[in-house]
């Protein structure tokens, strides 16, 4: 048995093969469709942080619902093999395990930006003195638009009420202590702290518990956008104590382009009768939903935030992927992921700091699977060269390549091949 210790890495290609043979999750690679290059070889797909690959089981899940719709029409709500009326409930337990929540705290619904707005409607309740939202200066644009528009909707000015956390001069990542210090400094003007976790650009993972504790200590609410965290890191949302979280399921959670998102509401808010919320019939008490009574009676779970009856075909895709996660479990997944990303980090660092700099934290408690590699003197031609050689990754202007080997379908050989392709491209660049 080869050691899984990070210190045992070396530059031999044999090592990648050996690690693949000993990988306890190796059979999961075959459960996914791998896009092929023109030469028939699979791409080296390192873009699961952008759009996860399609599980081979997804087609069957969607086909089942198409067949039941064809056969049963509206009766499928009750008599489909997986009845549509409670369909979202079939996903809840597995989803809760992935994000570390109690089942009543999570719901699969809508898409991420929609869920972020629904959560801010409930948890951003500004007053004349407490009206600020804290986000990262390099937050995903949609998150920034969402926060700024909520501020405007309440009659405040984003120039005053939107606080952008910036890394220190000359640094790319935020220092954890600077986040909590800023929360203390803003004090009772702070209504909401809402950070991306994991940061989409740097791959930095923030300590959600420390941030939640600091936010709550000054009387603010705390929420996280876990688009790059869900299915990647072990979020343990319940234990962080945060008020809410939202995520999409199409990145690490492989549920297809534009697939449904998820939301978490901490249990302490679930039975609060006074909570502000946009309401729709799917959030109403299931027993009396179809009596169409006048008064809204919220389900005492995160389901109360559902507005509409959900798209079953899209739910089927999420369900097929969640079954794989349920099978593997986040512990085993993180164990491989840390090791695989550690191997990538080791290989990339041998290329020399004069050529490449990994801007993602080297501390594994501050990152997930993604490494963001800043390439000195690079332009897009370098990225085009590695793409031409079969790599699917992500380029961010001016000079960052984001790669995310995923534990479920990437191999150590993928990582090694990426390294040799990058090395070759960098050498060609010098000529
Ligand atoms: C991917 C991503 C989104 C995308 O939002 P959608 O509503 O799913 O289009 C939003 N925020 C972050 C941080 C993301 O990484």
CSV table of C-alpha atoms and ligand atoms in Angstrom, one decimal:
chain,number,residue,atom,x,y,z
A,1,UNK,CA,0.0,0.0,0.0
A,2,UNK,CA,1.4,3.3,-1.0
A,3,UNK,CA,1.3,6.0,1.6
A,4,UNK,CA,-1.4,8.7,1.0
A,5,UNK,CA,0.9,11.1,2.9
A,6,UNK,CA,1.3,14.3,0.9
A,7,UNK,CA,5.1,14.1,1.5
A,8,UNK,CA,5.4,11.1,-0.7
A,9,UNK,CA,4.8,12.8,-4.0
A,10,UNK,CA,7.5,12.8,-6.7
A,11,UNK,CA,7.7,13.6,-10.4
A,12,UNK,CA,7.5,10.0,-11.7
A,13,UNK,CA,4.6,9.3,-13.9
A,14,UNK,CA,4.5,5.8,-12.3
A,15,UNK,CA,3.3,7.4,-9.1
A,16,UNK,CA,0.1,8.7,-10.8
A,17,UNK,CA,-0.7,5.2,-12.0
A,18,UNK,CA,0.0,3.6,-8.7
A,19,UNK,CA,-2.2,6.2,-6.9
A,20,UNK,CA,-5.0,5.5,-9.3
A,21,UNK,CA,-4.8,1.8,-8.7
A,22,UNK,CA,-5.0,2.3,-5.0
A,23,UNK,CA,-7.7,5.0,-5.1
A,24,UNK,CA,-10.7,3.7,-3.2
A,25,UNK,CA,-13.0,5.9,-5.3
A,26,UNK,CA,-11.6,4.8,-8.7
A,27,UNK,CA,-14.7,3.0,-9.8
A,28,UNK,CA,-16.7,6.3,-9.7
A,29,UNK,CA,-14.9,7.7,-12.7
A,30,UNK,CA,-16.8,5.2,-14.9
A,31,UNK,CA,-20.1,6.4,-13.5
A,32,UNK,CA,-19.7,9.6,-15.5
A,33,UNK,CA,-19.7,10.5,-19.2
A,34,UNK,CA,-16.3,12.0,-20.2
A,35,UNK,CA,-16.3,14.5,-23.1
A,36,UNK,CA,-14.1,13.2,-25.9
A,37,UNK,CA,-11.5,15.0,-27.9
A,38,UNK,CA,-11.4,14.8,-31.7
A,39,UNK,CA,-9.0,12.0,-31.5
A,40,UNK,CA,-11.4,9.9,-29.4
A,41,UNK,CA,-9.4,10.3,-26.2
A,42,UNK,CA,-11.3,11.8,-23.2
A,43,UNK,CA,-10.5,15.4,-22.4
A,44,UNK,CA,-8.6,16.1,-19.2
A,45,UNK,CA,-11.7,17.6,-17.6
A,46,UNK,CA,-10.7,19.9,-14.7
A,47,UNK,CA,-13.8,22.2,-14.8
A,48,UNK,CA,-16.1,20.5,-12.4
A,49,UNK,CA,-16.1,23.8,-10.5
A,50,UNK,CA,-17.9,25.3,-13.4
A,51,UNK,CA,-20.1,22.5,-14.8
A,52,UNK,CA,-19.8,19.0,-13.4
A,53,UNK,CA,-19.9,16.0,-15.7
A,54,UNK,CA,-23.1,14.0,-16.5
A,55,UNK,CA,-23.6,10.9,-14.4
A,56,UNK,CA,-24.5,8.0,-16.6
A,57,UNK,CA,-27.5,7.4,-14.4
A,58,UNK,CA,-29.0,10.8,-15.0
A,59,UNK,CA,-30.7,9.8,-18.3
A,60,UNK,CA,-32.6,7.0,-16.6
A,61,UNK,CA,-33.9,9.3,-13.9
A,62,UNK,CA,-35.2,11.8,-16.4
A,63,UNK,CA,-36.5,9.1,-18.7
A,64,UNK,CA,-38.5,7.6,-15.8
A,65,UNK,CA,-40.4,10.8,-15.3
A,66,UNK,CA,-41.0,11.3,-19.0
A,67,UNK,CA,-42.4,7.8,-19.2
A,68,UNK,CA,-44.7,8.3,-16.2
A,69,UNK,CA,-45.9,11.6,-17.6
A,70,UNK,CA,-46.6,9.9,-20.9
A,71,UNK,CA,-48.4,7.1,-19.3
A,72,UNK,CA,-50.2,8.9,-16.4
A,73,UNK,CA,-50.6,12.5,-17.2
A,74,UNK,CA,-51.6,14.5,-14.2
A,75,UNK,CA,-52.1,11.3,-12.2
A,76,UNK,CA,-48.3,11.1,-12.1
A,77,UNK,CA,-48.5,13.5,-9.1
A,78,UNK,CA,-49.8,10.6,-7.1
A,79,UNK,CA,-49.1,7.4,-9.1
A,80,UNK,CA,-45.7,7.9,-10.8
A,81,UNK,CA,-43.1,5.4,-9.6
A,82,UNK,CA,-41.7,8.4,-7.8
A,83,UNK,CA,-44.8,10.5,-7.2
A,84,UNK,CA,-44.3,14.2,-8.2
A,85,UNK,CA,-46.2,15.7,-5.4
A,86,UNK,CA,-43.6,14.9,-2.7
A,87,UNK,CA,-40.8,14.5,-5.3
A,88,UNK,CA,-38.4,17.1,-3.8
A,89,UNK,CA,-38.6,15.2,-0.5
A,90,UNK,CA,-36.8,12.3,-2.1
A,91,UNK,CA,-33.7,14.5,-2.4
A,92,UNK,CA,-33.7,16.1,1.0
A,93,UNK,CA,-31.8,13.7,3.1
A,94,UNK,CA,-29.0,13.1,0.7
A,95,UNK,CA,-28.7,16.9,0.1
A,96,UNK,CA,-28.7,17.5,3.8
A,97,UNK,CA,-25.8,15.1,4.2
A,98,UNK,CA,-23.8,16.8,1.5
A,99,UNK,CA,-24.0,20.2,3.1
A,100,UNK,CA,-24.0,19.0,6.7
A,101,UNK,CA,-27.5,20.1,7.7
A,102,UNK,CA,-30.6,18.7,9.3
A,103,UNK,CA,-33.1,17.5,6.7
A,104,UNK,CA,-35.6,20.1,7.8
A,105,UNK,CA,-33.1,22.8,7.1
A,106,UNK,CA,-32.6,22.2,3.4
A,107,UNK,CA,-34.6,22.3,0.3
A,108,UNK,CA,-33.7,21.9,-3.4
A,109,UNK,CA,-35.5,24.6,-5.4
A,110,UNK,CA,-35.1,27.4,-8.0
A,111,UNK,CA,-31.6,28.5,-9.0
A,112,UNK,CA,-28.9,30.1,-6.9
A,113,UNK,CA,-29.4,33.8,-7.6
A,114,UNK,CA,-33.2,33.4,-7.1
A,115,UNK,CA,-32.6,31.6,-3.8
A,116,UNK,CA,-30.1,34.3,-2.7
A,117,UNK,CA,-32.8,36.9,-3.2
A,118,UNK,CA,-35.4,34.9,-1.4
A,119,UNK,CA,-33.0,34.5,1.6
A,120,UNK,CA,-32.1,38.2,1.6
A,121,UNK,CA,-35.8,39.1,1.6
A,122,UNK,CA,-36.0,37.1,4.9
A,123,UNK,CA,-32.6,37.9,6.4
A,124,UNK,CA,-31.7,41.4,5.2
A,125,UNK,CA,-34.1,43.6,7.1
A,126,UNK,CA,-32.3,46.9,7.2
A,127,UNK,CA,-33.1,49.8,9.6
A,128,UNK,CA,-32.0,53.4,9.4
A,129,UNK,CA,-29.0,52.6,11.6
A,130,UNK,CA,-28.3,49.0,10.6
A,131,UNK,CA,-28.3,48.7,6.8
A,132,UNK,CA,-25.0,47.4,5.6
A,133,UNK,CA,-24.2,44.2,3.7
A,134,UNK,CA,-20.7,42.9,3.7
A,135,UNK,CA,-19.4,40.9,0.7
A,136,UNK,CA,-16.0,40.2,-0.9
A,137,UNK,CA,-14.6,42.8,-3.2
A,138,UNK,CA,-14.1,40.0,-5.7
A,139,UNK,CA,-17.5,38.4,-5.1
A,140,UNK,CA,-19.1,36.6,-8.0
A,141,UNK,CA,-20.8,39.4,-10.0
A,142,UNK,CA,-24.3,38.0,-9.6
A,143,UNK,CA,-23.9,38.0,-5.8
A,144,UNK,CA,-22.8,41.6,-5.9
A,145,UNK,CA,-25.7,42.6,-8.1
A,146,UNK,CA,-28.1,40.8,-5.8
A,147,UNK,CA,-26.8,42.5,-2.7
A,148,UNK,CA,-26.7,45.9,-4.2
A,149,UNK,CA,-30.2,45.6,-5.6
A,150,UNK,CA,-31.5,44.5,-2.2
A,151,UNK,CA,-29.9,47.6,-0.7
A,152,UNK,CA,-31.6,49.8,-3.3
A,153,UNK,CA,-34.9,48.1,-2.9
A,154,UNK,CA,-34.9,49.1,0.7
A,155,UNK,CA,-34.2,52.7,-0.2
A,156,UNK,CA,-30.5,52.7,0.7
A,157,UNK,CA,-27.4,53.5,-1.4
A,158,UNK,CA,-24.9,50.7,-2.2
A,159,UNK,CA,-22.1,53.3,-2.1
A,160,UNK,CA,-22.8,53.6,1.6
A,161,UNK,CA,-24.4,50.3,2.5
A,162,UNK,CA,-22.4,47.7,0.5
A,163,UNK,CA,-19.1,46.9,2.2
A,164,UNK,CA,-16.5,45.3,0.0
A,165,UNK,CA,-13.9,43.2,1.9
A,166,UNK,CA,-10.5,43.7,0.1
A,167,UNK,CA,-7.4,41.7,0.6
A,168,UNK,CA,-4.4,43.6,2.0
A,169,UNK,CA,-2.2,45.5,-0.5
A,170,UNK,CA,-0.2,43.0,-2.6
A,171,UNK,CA,-2.3,40.0,-1.4
A,172,UNK,CA,-4.9,38.1,-3.3
A,173,UNK,CA,-6.7,36.2,-0.5
A,174,UNK,CA,-8.5,37.6,2.5
A,175,UNK,CA,-6.9,37.0,5.9
A,176,UNK,CA,-9.5,35.4,8.2
A,177,UNK,CA,-8.6,37.8,11.0
A,178,UNK,CA,-9.2,40.8,8.7
A,179,UNK,CA,-12.8,39.6,8.0
A,180,UNK,CA,-13.7,39.2,11.7
A,181,UNK,CA,-11.9,42.5,12.6
A,182,UNK,CA,-13.9,44.3,9.9
A,183,UNK,CA,-17.2,42.8,11.2
A,184,UNK,CA,-16.3,44.1,14.7
A,185,UNK,CA,-15.4,47.5,13.2
A,186,UNK,CA,-18.7,47.9,11.3
A,187,UNK,CA,-20.5,46.8,14.5
A,188,UNK,CA,-24.2,47.7,14.8
A,189,UNK,CA,-24.3,49.2,11.3
A,190,UNK,CA,-24.0,45.7,9.9
A,191,UNK,CA,-27.2,44.0,8.8
A,192,UNK,CA,-25.8,41.1,6.9
A,193,UNK,CA,-22.5,39.3,6.2
A,194,UNK,CA,-22.8,37.4,2.9
A,195,UNK,CA,-19.6,35.7,1.6
A,196,UNK,CA,-19.0,33.3,-1.2
A,197,UNK,CA,-17.7,30.1,0.3
A,198,UNK,CA,-15.6,28.8,-1.4
A,199,UNK,CA,-14.5,32.0,-3.3
A,200,UNK,CA,-15.0,31.3,-7.0
A,201,UNK,CA,-11.8,33.1,-8.1
A,202,UNK,CA,-9.1,32.2,-5.5
A,203,UNK,CA,-10.6,28.9,-4.3
A,204,UNK,CA,-10.3,30.2,-0.7
A,205,UNK,CA,-12.5,28.6,1.8
A,206,UNK,CA,-13.6,30.7,4.8
A,207,UNK,CA,-14.2,29.5,8.3
A,208,UNK,CA,-17.9,29.9,8.3
A,209,UNK,CA,-18.3,29.2,12.0
A,210,UNK,CA,-15.9,32.0,13.0
A,211,UNK,CA,-17.5,34.4,10.6
A,212,UNK,CA,-21.0,33.5,11.8
A,213,UNK,CA,-20.0,33.9,15.5
A,214,UNK,CA,-18.4,37.3,14.7
A,215,UNK,CA,-21.4,38.4,12.7
A,216,UNK,CA,-23.9,37.3,15.4
A,217,UNK,CA,-21.9,39.0,18.1
A,218,UNK,CA,-22.5,42.4,16.5
A,219,UNK,CA,-26.2,41.6,15.9
A,220,UNK,CA,-25.9,40.9,12.1
A,221,UNK,CA,-27.3,38.0,10.1
A,222,UNK,CA,-24.8,35.8,8.3
A,223,UNK,CA,-25.4,33.9,5.1
A,224,UNK,CA,-23.1,32.1,2.6
A,225,UNK,CA,-23.2,31.5,-1.1
A,226,UNK,CA,-21.8,28.0,-1.3
A,227,UNK,CA,-21.9,27.6,-5.1
A,228,UNK,CA,-18.2,26.5,-5.0
A,229,UNK,CA,-18.5,24.7,-1.7
A,230,UNK,CA,-21.5,22.3,-2.1
A,231,UNK,CA,-20.2,18.9,-3.1
A,232,UNK,CA,-16.7,20.2,-2.8
A,233,UNK,CA,-15.9,20.8,0.8
A,234,UNK,CA,-17.6,19.4,3.9
A,235,UNK,CA,-19.7,22.5,4.7
A,236,UNK,CA,-21.3,21.4,8.0
A,237,UNK,CA,-23.8,24.2,7.6
A,238,UNK,CA,-25.8,23.5,10.7
A,239,UNK,CA,-22.8,23.6,13.0
A,240,UNK,CA,-21.5,26.8,11.6
A,241,UNK,CA,-24.6,28.5,13.0
A,242,UNK,CA,-25.0,30.7,9.9
A,243,UNK,CA,-28.6,31.9,9.3
A,244,UNK,CA,-28.8,30.8,5.7
A,245,UNK,CA,-26.9,29.4,2.7
A,246,UNK,CA,-27.6,28.9,-1.0
A,247,UNK,CA,-25.8,27.0,-3.7
A,248,UNK,CA,-26.2,25.6,-7.2
A,249,UNK,CA,-26.1,21.9,-7.9
A,250,UNK,CA,-24.5,22.0,-11.4
A,251,UNK,CA,-20.9,22.7,-10.4
A,252,UNK,CA,-19.5,20.0,-8.1
A,253,UNK,CA,-22.9,18.4,-7.8
A,254,UNK,CA,-23.2,17.4,-11.4
A,255,UNK,CA,-26.9,18.1,-12.0
A,256,UNK,CA,-26.7,19.7,-15.4
A,257,UNK,CA,-26.5,23.1,-16.9
A,258,UNK,CA,-28.9,25.6,-15.2
A,259,UNK,CA,-29.9,22.8,-12.8
A,260,UNK,CA,-31.8,23.4,-9.6
A,261,UNK,CA,-30.2,25.1,-6.6
A,262,UNK,CA,-30.4,24.5,-2.9
A,263,UNK,CA,-31.1,26.6,0.2
A,264,UNK,CA,-30.4,26.1,3.9
A,265,UNK,CA,-32.2,27.9,6.7
A,266,UNK,CA,-30.9,27.3,10.2
A,267,UNK,CA,-33.4,25.5,12.3
A,268,UNK,CA,-33.8,28.3,14.8
A,269,UNK,CA,-35.7,30.3,12.1
A,270,UNK,CA,-37.9,27.5,11.0
A,271,UNK,CA,-40.8,28.0,13.4
A,272,UNK,CA,-40.5,31.7,13.8
A,273,UNK,CA,-44.0,32.9,12.9
A,274,UNK,CA,-42.8,36.5,12.3
A,275,UNK,CA,-40.2,35.8,9.7
A,276,UNK,CA,-40.6,37.8,6.5
A,277,UNK,CA,-40.7,35.7,3.4
A,278,UNK,CA,-42.1,35.7,-0.1
A,279,UNK,CA,-44.9,33.1,-0.1
A,280,UNK,CA,-46.3,30.7,-2.6
A,281,UNK,CA,-48.5,27.6,-2.5
A,282,UNK,CA,-45.6,25.1,-2.3
A,283,UNK,CA,-44.5,26.6,1.0
A,284,UNK,CA,-47.9,26.0,2.5
A,285,UNK,CA,-48.9,23.2,4.9
A,286,UNK,CA,-49.0,20.1,2.7
A,287,UNK,CA,-52.2,18.8,4.2
A,288,UNK,CA,-54.2,21.8,3.3
A,289,UNK,CA,-52.4,23.1,0.3
A,290,UNK,CA,-55.1,22.0,-2.1
A,291,UNK,CA,-58.0,23.4,-0.1
A,292,UNK,CA,-56.8,26.8,-1.3
A,293,UNK,CA,-57.6,28.5,1.9
A,294,UNK,CA,-57.0,32.1,2.4
A,295,UNK,CA,-54.3,32.1,5.0
A,296,UNK,CA,-50.7,31.0,4.4
A,297,UNK,CA,-49.6,28.4,6.8
A,298,UNK,CA,-45.9,27.8,6.4
A,299,UNK,CA,-44.4,24.3,6.5
A,300,UNK,CA,-42.1,24.3,9.5
A,301,UNK,CA,-39.1,23.5,7.4
A,302,UNK,CA,-37.0,25.2,4.8
A,303,UNK,CA,-39.7,24.0,2.4
A,304,UNK,CA,-41.7,27.1,3.5
A,305,UNK,CA,-39.5,29.1,1.1
A,306,UNK,CA,-40.7,27.1,-1.9
A,307,UNK,CA,-42.9,29.2,-4.2
A,308,UNK,CA,-43.9,26.9,-7.1
A,309,UNK,CA,-44.3,23.2,-7.7
A,310,UNK,CA,-40.9,22.2,-8.8
A,311,UNK,CA,-39.6,21.0,-12.3
A,312,UNK,CA,-39.6,17.3,-11.9
A,313,UNK,CA,-37.2,16.6,-14.9
A,314,UNK,CA,-34.6,18.9,-13.4
A,315,UNK,CA,-35.1,17.3,-10.0
A,316,UNK,CA,-34.5,13.9,-11.5
A,317,UNK,CA,-31.0,15.1,-12.5
A,318,UNK,CA,-30.2,16.3,-9.1
A,319,UNK,CA,-31.4,13.1,-7.5
A,320,UNK,CA,-29.3,10.9,-9.7
A,321,UNK,CA,-26.2,12.8,-8.7
A,322,UNK,CA,-27.1,12.9,-5.0
A,323,UNK,CA,-27.3,9.1,-5.0
A,324,UNK,CA,-23.6,9.0,-6.0
A,325,UNK,CA,-22.7,11.4,-3.2
A,326,UNK,CA,-24.7,9.5,-0.8
A,327,UNK,CA,-22.9,6.3,-1.7
A,328,UNK,CA,-19.5,7.9,-1.3
A,329,UNK,CA,-20.0,10.2,1.6
A,330,UNK,CA,-18.3,13.5,2.2
A,331,UNK,CA,-15.5,12.1,4.4
A,332,UNK,CA,-14.2,9.7,1.7
A,333,UNK,CA,-14.7,12.3,-0.9
A,334,UNK,CA,-12.7,15.0,1.0
A,335,UNK,CA,-10.0,12.5,1.8
A,336,UNK,CA,-9.3,11.8,-1.8
A,337,UNK,CA,-9.9,15.4,-2.9
A,338,UNK,CA,-7.3,16.8,-0.5
A,339,UNK,CA,-4.8,14.3,-1.7
A,340,UNK,CA,-5.5,14.8,-5.3
A,341,UNK,CA,-5.4,18.6,-5.0
A,342,UNK,CA,-2.2,18.2,-2.9
A,343,UNK,CA,-0.6,16.2,-5.7
A,344,UNK,CA,-1.6,18.9,-8.3
A,345,UNK,CA,-0.1,21.6,-6.0
A,346,UNK,CA,3.1,19.6,-5.6
A,347,UNK,CA,3.5,19.2,-9.4
A,348,UNK,CA,2.6,22.8,-10.3
A,349,UNK,CA,5.0,24.1,-7.6
A,350,UNK,CA,7.9,22.2,-9.2
A,351,UNK,CA,7.5,24.4,-12.3
A,352,UNK,CA,9.0,27.3,-10.4
A,353,UNK,CA,7.7,30.4,-8.7
A,354,UNK,CA,9.2,32.5,-11.5
A,355,UNK,CA,6.6,30.9,-13.9
A,356,UNK,CA,3.6,30.0,-11.8
A,357,UNK,CA,2.1,31.0,-8.5
A,358,UNK,CA,-0.8,29.2,-6.9
A,359,UNK,CA,-2.9,31.9,-5.3
A,360,UNK,CA,-5.2,29.5,-3.5
A,361,UNK,CA,-4.2,29.1,0.1
A,362,UNK,CA,-1.7,26.2,0.7
A,363,UNK,CA,-3.4,25.5,4.0
A,364,UNK,CA,-5.9,22.6,3.2
A,365,UNK,CA,-8.4,23.9,5.8
A,366,UNK,CA,-8.7,27.0,3.7
A,367,UNK,CA,-9.5,25.4,0.3
A,368,UNK,CA,-11.3,22.7,-1.5
A,369,UNK,CA,-10.5,21.0,-4.8
A,370,UNK,CA,-9.8,24.1,-6.8
A,371,UNK,CA,-6.3,25.6,-7.4
A,372,UNK,CA,-6.1,29.0,-9.1
A,373,UNK,CA,-2.8,29.2,-10.9
A,374,UNK,CA,-1.4,32.6,-11.7
A,375,UNK,CA,1.0,32.4,-14.6
A,376,UNK,CA,3.7,35.1,-14.9
A,377,UNK,CA,3.8,36.9,-18.2
A,378,UNK,CA,1.0,34.8,-19.5
A,379,UNK,CA,-1.6,35.7,-22.0
A,380,UNK,CA,-4.5,33.7,-23.3
A,381,UNK,CA,-2.3,32.0,-25.9
A,382,UNK,CA,-0.9,29.8,-23.1
A,383,UNK,CA,-4.4,28.8,-22.1
A,384,UNK,CA,-5.3,28.1,-25.7
A,385,UNK,CA,-2.3,25.9,-26.0
A,386,UNK,CA,-3.3,23.7,-23.0
A,387,UNK,CA,-6.8,23.6,-24.4
A,388,UNK,CA,-5.5,22.5,-27.7
A,389,UNK,CA,-3.6,19.7,-25.9
A,390,UNK,CA,-6.8,18.3,-24.4
A,391,UNK,CA,-7.3,20.2,-21.1
A,392,UNK,CA,-10.7,21.7,-20.2
A,393,UNK,CA,-10.1,24.3,-17.5
A,394,UNK,CA,-11.0,27.9,-16.9
A,395,UNK,CA,-9.2,31.1,-17.8
A,396,UNK,CA,-9.7,34.3,-15.9
A,397,UNK,CA,-8.2,37.5,-17.2
A,398,UNK,CA,-5.6,38.6,-16.9
A,399,UNK,CA,-3.5,35.6,-16.0
A,400,UNK,CA,-5.2,33.0,-13.9
A,401,UNK,CA,-6.0,29.3,-14.8
A,402,UNK,CA,-8.5,27.7,-12.5
A,403,UNK,CA,-8.4,23.9,-12.3
A,404,UNK,CA,-10.4,21.7,-10.0
A,405,UNK,CA,-9.7,18.0,-10.0
A,406,UNK,CA,-12.8,16.4,-8.5
A,407,UNK,CA,-12.7,13.3,-6.3
A,408,UNK,CA,-15.5,11.5,-8.1
A,409,UNK,CA,-14.3,11.5,-11.7
A,410,UNK,CA,-10.8,12.8,-11.9
A,411,UNK,CA,-7.7,10.5,-11.7
A,412,UNK,CA,-4.2,11.1,-10.6
A,413,UNK,CA,-3.2,10.5,-14.2
A,414,UNK,CA,-5.5,13.4,-15.2
A,415,UNK,CA,-3.5,15.6,-12.9
A,416,UNK,CA,-0.2,14.3,-14.0
A,417,UNK,CA,-1.1,14.9,-17.7
A,418,UNK,CA,-2.3,18.4,-17.0
A,419,UNK,CA,1.1,19.1,-15.3
A,420,UNK,CA,3.1,17.8,-18.4
A,421,UNK,CA,0.9,19.8,-20.8
A,422,UNK,CA,1.3,23.0,-18.7
A,423,UNK,CA,5.0,22.4,-18.4
A,424,UNK,CA,5.3,22.0,-22.2
A,425,UNK,CA,3.2,25.1,-22.9
A,426,UNK,CA,5.3,27.1,-20.4
A,427,UNK,CA,8.6,26.0,-22.1
A,428,UNK,CA,7.2,26.8,-25.5
A,429,UNK,CA,6.3,30.3,-24.2
A,430,UNK,CA,9.9,31.1,-23.4
A,431,UNK,CA,11.1,30.7,-27.0
B,1,LIG,C1,-21.9,29.8,-10.2
B,1,LIG,C2,-22.2,30.9,-9.3
B,1,LIG,C3,-23.4,31.6,-9.4
B,1,LIG,C4,-24.4,31.4,-10.5
B,1,LIG,O1,-25.7,31.8,-10.2
B,1,LIG,P1,-27.0,31.1,-10.9
B,1,LIG,O2,-28.1,31.8,-10.3
B,1,LIG,O3,-26.9,29.6,-10.7
B,1,LIG,O4,-26.8,31.5,-12.4
B,1,LIG,C5,-23.6,32.6,-8.5
B,1,LIG,N1,-22.7,32.9,-7.5
B,1,LIG,C6,-21.6,32.2,-7.4
B,1,LIG,C7,-20.6,32.6,-6.3
B,1,LIG,C8,-21.3,31.2,-8.3
B,1,LIG,O5,-20.1,30.6,-8.2
